[in-house]
Amino acid sequence: MRSTYVTELLPSPARPAEVSALIGADRMPGQGWIDDVDPSRGAVVARLARCGAAEVAGAVATARETFQRRWRRRPASERGSLLRAVAERIRAEAEELAVQESTETGKPLRQGRADVAAAARYFEFYGSVVEALHGEVVPQVGDNQVFVHREPHGVTGHIVAWNYPLQITARSAAASLAAGNCCVIKPAEEASLGAVRLAEIALEAGVPAGCFNVVTGLGEEAGAALAAAPVDHLAFTGSVEVGRLVAATAGRNLVPTTMELGGKSPNIVFDDADLELALPTIVNSIVQNGGQTCSAGSRLLVHRDIHRRVVDGIAERFRALRLGPALEDPDLGPLISAAQRERVAGLVGDGAGDGRLVTGGRVAEGPGLDDGYFFEPTLVDDVAPDSLLAREEVFGPVLAVTPFDDLDEAVRIANGTDFGLVAAVWTRNVGRAHWISRELDAGQVFVNTYGAGGGVELPFGGVKNSGFGREKGFEGLLAYTRTKTVAVRSVADDDMS
């Protein structure tokens, strides 16, 4: 079943590999092919099956049959063992997966390696904690003994974004499978290879065919079909605009959803912050994956007393970043596509009057960059809180800086967008850190850190336009279950005569 990694054909494949969808144990070519482009070089590295409603319906039917006949009654211990075996196989071919992930998305190779490690950890984590997934006993109600069981939904659909395809596929599929569901994955057309390979690895590890299905194709075709399909739960990661469409479609079918959408996350730096710790972390939080991260630290709120010092320090670090093709493991790789680069350039241009451009702001040029989709790391200072750059998710290496004078103003600015995914607070004052953490409208708040090392164990999700529901951690496992309450009337033998 092992596929040929397209990266084995680099740097110049004469004929790009054709990668089919995987339904059960069968390859599905779809109704045509979609080009999969390496954003570092602008070259086609694979052709993906263009599936549509018919293939999605087949995948859902296959998952349904497998759920009913083979998976739902597997003991949690057996499901867990199989998922841990998947993790071992991921680690066994970690370098091939990392090279493929970086080639397809443009992220530096060390970030691709980190994504592979996280993907393995998701399968290991959920394969380990599933045996702790117990129901509850409600204290006796009259003559009734009441039990609350946790059961799988059935068939779960997963529409995956292109920025972290391996991680997002692994985190949702592993939790769903652990809970006893069967999955249908629709990866983004820009980055589908990792999801297909994970499905192959699952089969090789002994997960029954039909548990882990991958349908490739365009969002408006295969993605729309999965959103409208008769699944029992739907998880979506992507933009707010598409998320609204997916949620509306699922809502018409009364399908519960988990929505992980956009963000405009602030790093809030107080005048007592440890800048030696804060500055490199803040830079990484916006340039990681080219800023194409829902939880990117794309706003920097700085106490006015240290404003100039912080801006100068960030600018110095931005100018020192090395741009280059993903497999050269630079500090900053390309954006995912020419269209995304144009969008970022347009937002920076439209927002140029919103602040003072300190560095960057242009398409990056130079040796090794001309054929890819590179954009300079961009720092804009004195950005008004109600301006375009302060409110719009750019999804590129663009950091908007806004000074503040006191604690109340910092909270007001931080909460002043339509998003609420992540926030970070940099201060040595423990009381201040606890107080502001309660006041921030965000699904995750970090103090003197950002991202907490990947956070496989940490519930992740947002409020407001950043979505609803939670992935990751034990909370993510619970999301792939539903409860059933069973009340049993208990009577003494004398009462039954």
CSV table of N, CA, C and O in Angstrom, one decimal, residues 7 10-11 37-43 45 95-115 163 287-290 292 322-336 367-374:
chain,number,residue,atom,x,y,z
A,7,THR,N,8.2,13.6,-3.2
A,7,THR,CA,9.5,14.3,-3.0
A,7,THR,C,10.7,13.5,-3.5
A,7,THR,O,11.7,14.0,-3.7
A,10,LEU,N,11.7,14.9,-6.7
A,10,LEU,CA,12.3,16.3,-6.8
A,10,LEU,C,13.7,16.3,-7.2
A,10,LEU,O,14.4,15.3,-7.1
A,11,PRO,N,14.3,17.4,-7.7
A,11,PRO,CA,13.6,18.7,-7.8
A,11,PRO,C,12.8,19.0,-9.0
A,11,PRO,O,12.2,20.0,-9.1
A,37,VAL,N,1.0,22.1,-6.3
A,37,VAL,CA,2.1,22.9,-6.6
A,37,VAL,C,3.1,23.1,-5.4
A,37,VAL,O,2.6,23.3,-4.3
A,38,ASP,N,4.4,23.0,-5.7
A,38,ASP,CA,5.4,23.3,-4.7
A,38,ASP,C,5.5,24.8,-4.6
A,38,ASP,O,6.0,25.4,-5.6
A,39,PRO,N,5.1,25.5,-3.5
A,39,PRO,CA,5.2,27.0,-3.5
A,39,PRO,C,6.6,27.6,-3.5
A,39,PRO,O,6.7,28.8,-3.7
A,40,SER,N,7.6,26.8,-3.2
A,40,SER,CA,8.9,27.3,-3.2
A,40,SER,C,9.4,27.5,-4.6
A,40,SER,O,10.3,28.3,-4.9
A,41,ARG,N,8.9,26.7,-5.6
A,41,ARG,CA,9.4,26.7,-6.9
A,41,ARG,C,8.3,27.0,-8.0
A,41,ARG,O,8.6,27.2,-9.1
A,42,GLY,N,7.0,27.0,-7.5
A,42,GLY,CA,6.0,27.2,-8.5
A,42,GLY,C,5.8,26.1,-9.5
A,42,GLY,O,5.3,26.2,-10.6
A,43,ALA,N,6.3,24.9,-9.1
A,43,ALA,CA,6.3,23.7,-10.0
A,43,ALA,C,5.3,22.7,-9.5
A,43,ALA,O,5.1,22.5,-8.3
A,45,VAL,N,4.2,19.2,-8.5
A,45,VAL,CA,4.9,18.0,-8.0
A,45,VAL,C,4.0,16.7,-7.9
A,45,VAL,O,4.4,15.6,-7.8
A,95,GLU,N,11.1,11.3,8.3
A,95,GLU,CA,11.8,12.2,7.4
A,95,GLU,C,11.1,12.3,6.1
A,95,GLU,O,11.0,13.4,5.5
A,96,GLU,N,10.6,11.2,5.5
A,96,GLU,CA,9.9,11.3,4.2
A,96,GLU,C,8.7,12.1,4.4
A,96,GLU,O,8.4,12.9,3.5
A,97,LEU,N,7.9,11.9,5.4
A,97,LEU,CA,6.7,12.7,5.7
A,97,LEU,C,7.0,14.2,5.8
A,97,LEU,O,6.3,15.1,5.3
A,98,ALA,N,8.1,14.5,6.5
A,98,ALA,CA,8.5,15.9,6.8
A,98,ALA,C,8.9,16.6,5.5
A,98,ALA,O,8.5,17.7,5.2
A,99,VAL,N,9.7,15.9,4.6
A,99,VAL,CA,10.1,16.5,3.4
A,99,VAL,C,8.9,16.7,2.5
A,99,VAL,O,8.7,17.7,1.8
A,100,GLN,N,8.0,15.7,2.4
A,100,GLN,CA,6.8,15.9,1.6
A,100,GLN,C,5.9,17.0,2.1
A,100,GLN,O,5.4,17.9,1.3
A,101,GLU,N,5.7,17.1,3.5
A,101,GLU,CA,4.9,18.2,4.0
A,101,GLU,C,5.5,19.6,3.7
A,101,GLU,O,4.8,20.5,3.4
A,102,SER,N,6.8,19.7,3.9
A,102,SER,CA,7.4,21.0,3.6
A,102,SER,C,7.4,21.3,2.1
A,102,SER,O,7.2,22.5,1.7
A,103,THR,N,7.6,20.3,1.3
A,103,THR,CA,7.5,20.6,-0.2
A,103,THR,C,6.2,21.1,-0.6
A,103,THR,O,6.0,22.0,-1.4
A,104,GLU,N,5.1,20.5,0.0
A,104,GLU,CA,3.8,20.8,-0.4
A,104,GLU,C,3.3,22.1,0.1
A,104,GLU,O,2.5,22.8,-0.5
A,105,THR,N,3.7,22.5,1.3
A,105,THR,CA,3.2,23.7,2.0
A,105,THR,C,4.1,24.8,1.9
A,105,THR,O,3.7,26.0,2.2
A,106,GLY,N,5.4,24.6,1.7
A,106,GLY,CA,6.4,25.7,1.7
A,106,GLY,C,7.0,26.0,3.1
A,106,GLY,O,7.9,26.9,3.2
A,107,LYS,N,6.6,25.3,4.1
A,107,LYS,CA,7.2,25.6,5.4
A,107,LYS,C,8.6,25.1,5.6
A,107,LYS,O,8.9,24.0,5.0
A,108,PRO,N,9.4,25.7,6.3
A,108,PRO,CA,10.8,25.3,6.5
A,108,PRO,C,10.8,23.8,7.0
A,108,PRO,O,9.9,23.4,7.7
A,109,LEU,N,11.9,23.1,6.6
A,109,LEU,CA,11.9,21.7,6.9
A,109,LEU,C,11.8,21.4,8.4
A,109,LEU,O,11.2,20.4,8.8
A,110,ARG,N,12.4,22.2,9.3
A,110,ARG,CA,12.3,21.9,10.7
A,110,ARG,C,10.9,22.0,11.2
A,110,ARG,O,10.5,21.3,12.1
A,111,GLN,N,10.1,22.9,10.5
A,111,GLN,CA,8.7,23.0,10.9
A,111,GLN,C,7.9,21.7,10.4
A,111,GLN,O,7.0,21.2,11.0
A,112,GLY,N,8.3,21.2,9.2
A,112,GLY,CA,7.7,20.0,8.7
A,112,GLY,C,8.0,18.9,9.6
A,112,GLY,O,7.1,18.0,9.9
A,113,ARG,N,9.2,18.8,10.1
A,113,ARG,CA,9.6,17.7,11.1
A,113,ARG,C,8.8,17.9,12.4
A,113,ARG,O,8.3,16.9,12.9
A,114,ALA,N,8.6,19.1,12.8
A,114,ALA,CA,7.8,19.3,14.0
A,114,ALA,C,6.3,18.9,13.8
A,114,ALA,O,5.7,18.3,14.7
A,115,ASP,N,5.8,19.1,12.6
A,115,ASP,CA,4.4,18.7,12.3
A,115,ASP,C,4.3,17.2,12.3
A,115,ASP,O,3.3,16.6,12.8
A,163,ASN,N,-2.8,24.7,5.8
A,163,ASN,CA,-1.6,25.3,6.4
A,163,ASN,C,-0.9,24.3,7.3
A,163,ASN,O,0.3,24.3,7.5
A,287,VAL,N,6.1,34.6,12.2
A,287,VAL,CA,6.7,34.1,11.0
A,287,VAL,C,6.6,32.6,10.8
A,287,VAL,O,6.9,32.1,9.8
A,288,GLN,N,6.3,31.8,11.9
A,288,GLN,CA,6.1,30.4,11.7
A,288,GLN,C,5.1,30.1,10.6
A,288,GLN,O,4.0,30.7,10.6
A,289,ASN,N,5.5,29.2,9.7
A,289,ASN,CA,4.7,28.8,8.6
A,289,ASN,C,4.3,30.0,7.8
A,289,ASN,O,3.2,30.1,7.2
A,290,GLY,N,5.2,31.0,7.7
A,290,GLY,CA,4.9,32.2,6.9
A,290,GLY,C,3.8,33.0,7.4
A,290,GLY,O,3.2,33.8,6.7
A,292,GLN,N,1.0,31.9,8.2
A,292,GLN,CA,-0.2,31.3,7.7
A,292,GLN,C,-0.7,30.3,8.8
A,292,GLN,O,-0.8,29.1,8.6
A,322,ARG,N,16.3,34.7,7.3
A,322,ARG,CA,16.7,34.2,6.0
A,322,ARG,C,15.5,33.6,5.3
A,322,ARG,O,14.9,32.7,5.8
A,323,LEU,N,15.2,34.1,4.1
A,323,LEU,CA,14.1,33.5,3.3
A,323,LEU,C,14.7,32.5,2.3
A,323,LEU,O,15.8,32.7,1.8
A,324,GLY,N,13.9,31.5,2.0
A,324,GLY,CA,14.4,30.5,1.0
A,324,GLY,C,13.4,29.4,0.8
A,324,GLY,O,12.4,29.3,1.5
A,325,PRO,N,13.7,28.5,-0.2
A,325,PRO,CA,12.9,27.3,-0.4
A,325,PRO,C,12.8,26.4,0.8
A,325,PRO,O,13.8,26.3,1.6
A,326,ALA,N,11.7,25.8,1.0
A,326,ALA,CA,11.4,25.0,2.2
A,326,ALA,C,12.5,24.0,2.5
A,326,ALA,O,12.9,23.9,3.7
A,327,LEU,N,12.9,23.2,1.5
A,327,LEU,CA,13.9,22.2,1.8
A,327,LEU,C,15.3,22.6,2.2
A,327,LEU,O,16.1,21.9,2.6
A,328,GLU,N,15.5,23.9,2.0
A,328,GLU,CA,16.8,24.5,2.5
A,328,GLU,C,16.7,24.9,4.0
A,328,GLU,O,17.7,25.4,4.5
A,329,ASP,N,15.6,24.7,4.6
A,329,ASP,CA,15.3,25.0,6.0
A,329,ASP,C,15.6,26.4,6.3
A,329,ASP,O,16.4,26.7,7.3
A,330,PRO,N,15.0,27.4,5.7
A,330,PRO,CA,15.2,28.8,6.0
A,330,PRO,C,14.5,29.2,7.2
A,330,PRO,O,13.8,28.4,7.9
A,331,ASP,N,14.6,30.4,7.6
A,331,ASP,CA,13.8,31.0,8.7
A,331,ASP,C,12.4,31.2,8.3
A,331,ASP,O,11.4,31.1,9.1
A,332,LEU,N,12.2,31.5,7.0
A,332,LEU,CA,10.9,31.9,6.5
A,332,LEU,C,10.8,31.3,5.0
A,332,LEU,O,11.6,31.6,4.2
A,333,GLY,N,9.8,30.5,4.8
A,333,GLY,CA,9.5,30.0,3.5
A,333,GLY,C,8.5,30.8,2.7
A,333,GLY,O,8.1,31.9,3.1
A,334,PRO,N,8.0,30.3,1.6
A,334,PRO,CA,7.0,31.0,0.8
A,334,PRO,C,5.6,30.9,1.4
A,334,PRO,O,5.3,30.1,2.3
A,335,LEU,N,4.7,31.7,0.8
A,335,LEU,CA,3.3,31.6,1.1
A,335,LEU,C,2.8,30.4,0.2
A,335,LEU,O,3.5,30.0,-0.7
A,336,ILE,N,1.6,30.0,0.5
A,336,ILE,CA,1.1,28.7,-0.2
A,336,ILE,C,0.9,28.9,-1.7
A,336,ILE,O,1.0,27.9,-2.4
A,367,PRO,N,18.1,35.6,-5.3
A,367,PRO,CA,18.5,34.2,-5.7
A,367,PRO,C,17.7,33.1,-5.0
A,367,PRO,O,17.5,33.2,-3.8
A,368,GLY,N,17.1,32.2,-5.8
A,368,GLY,CA,16.3,31.2,-5.2
A,368,GLY,C,14.9,31.5,-4.8
A,368,GLY,O,14.1,30.7,-4.4
A,369,LEU,N,14.5,32.8,-5.0
A,369,LEU,CA,13.1,33.2,-4.6
A,369,LEU,C,12.2,33.6,-5.8
A,369,LEU,O,11.0,33.6,-5.6
A,370,ASP,N,12.8,33.7,-6.9
A,370,ASP,CA,12.0,34.3,-8.0
A,370,ASP,C,10.9,33.4,-8.5
A,370,ASP,O,9.8,33.9,-9.0
A,371,ASP,N,11.0,32.1,-8.4
A,371,ASP,CA,9.9,31.2,-8.9
A,371,ASP,C,8.9,30.8,-7.8
A,371,ASP,O,7.9,30.2,-8.2
A,372,GLY,N,9.2,31.2,-6.6
A,372,GLY,CA,8.3,30.9,-5.5
A,372,GLY,C,7.4,32.0,-5.1
A,372,GLY,O,7.5,33.1,-5.7
A,373,TYR,N,6.6,31.8,-4.0
A,373,TYR,CA,5.6,32.8,-3.6
A,373,TYR,C,6.1,33.5,-2.3
A,373,TYR,O,5.4,33.3,-1.3
A,374,PHE,N,7.2,34.2,-2.3
A,374,PHE,CA,7.8,34.7,-1.1
A,374,PHE,C,7.3,36.2,-0.8
A,374,PHE,O,7.1,37.0,-1.8
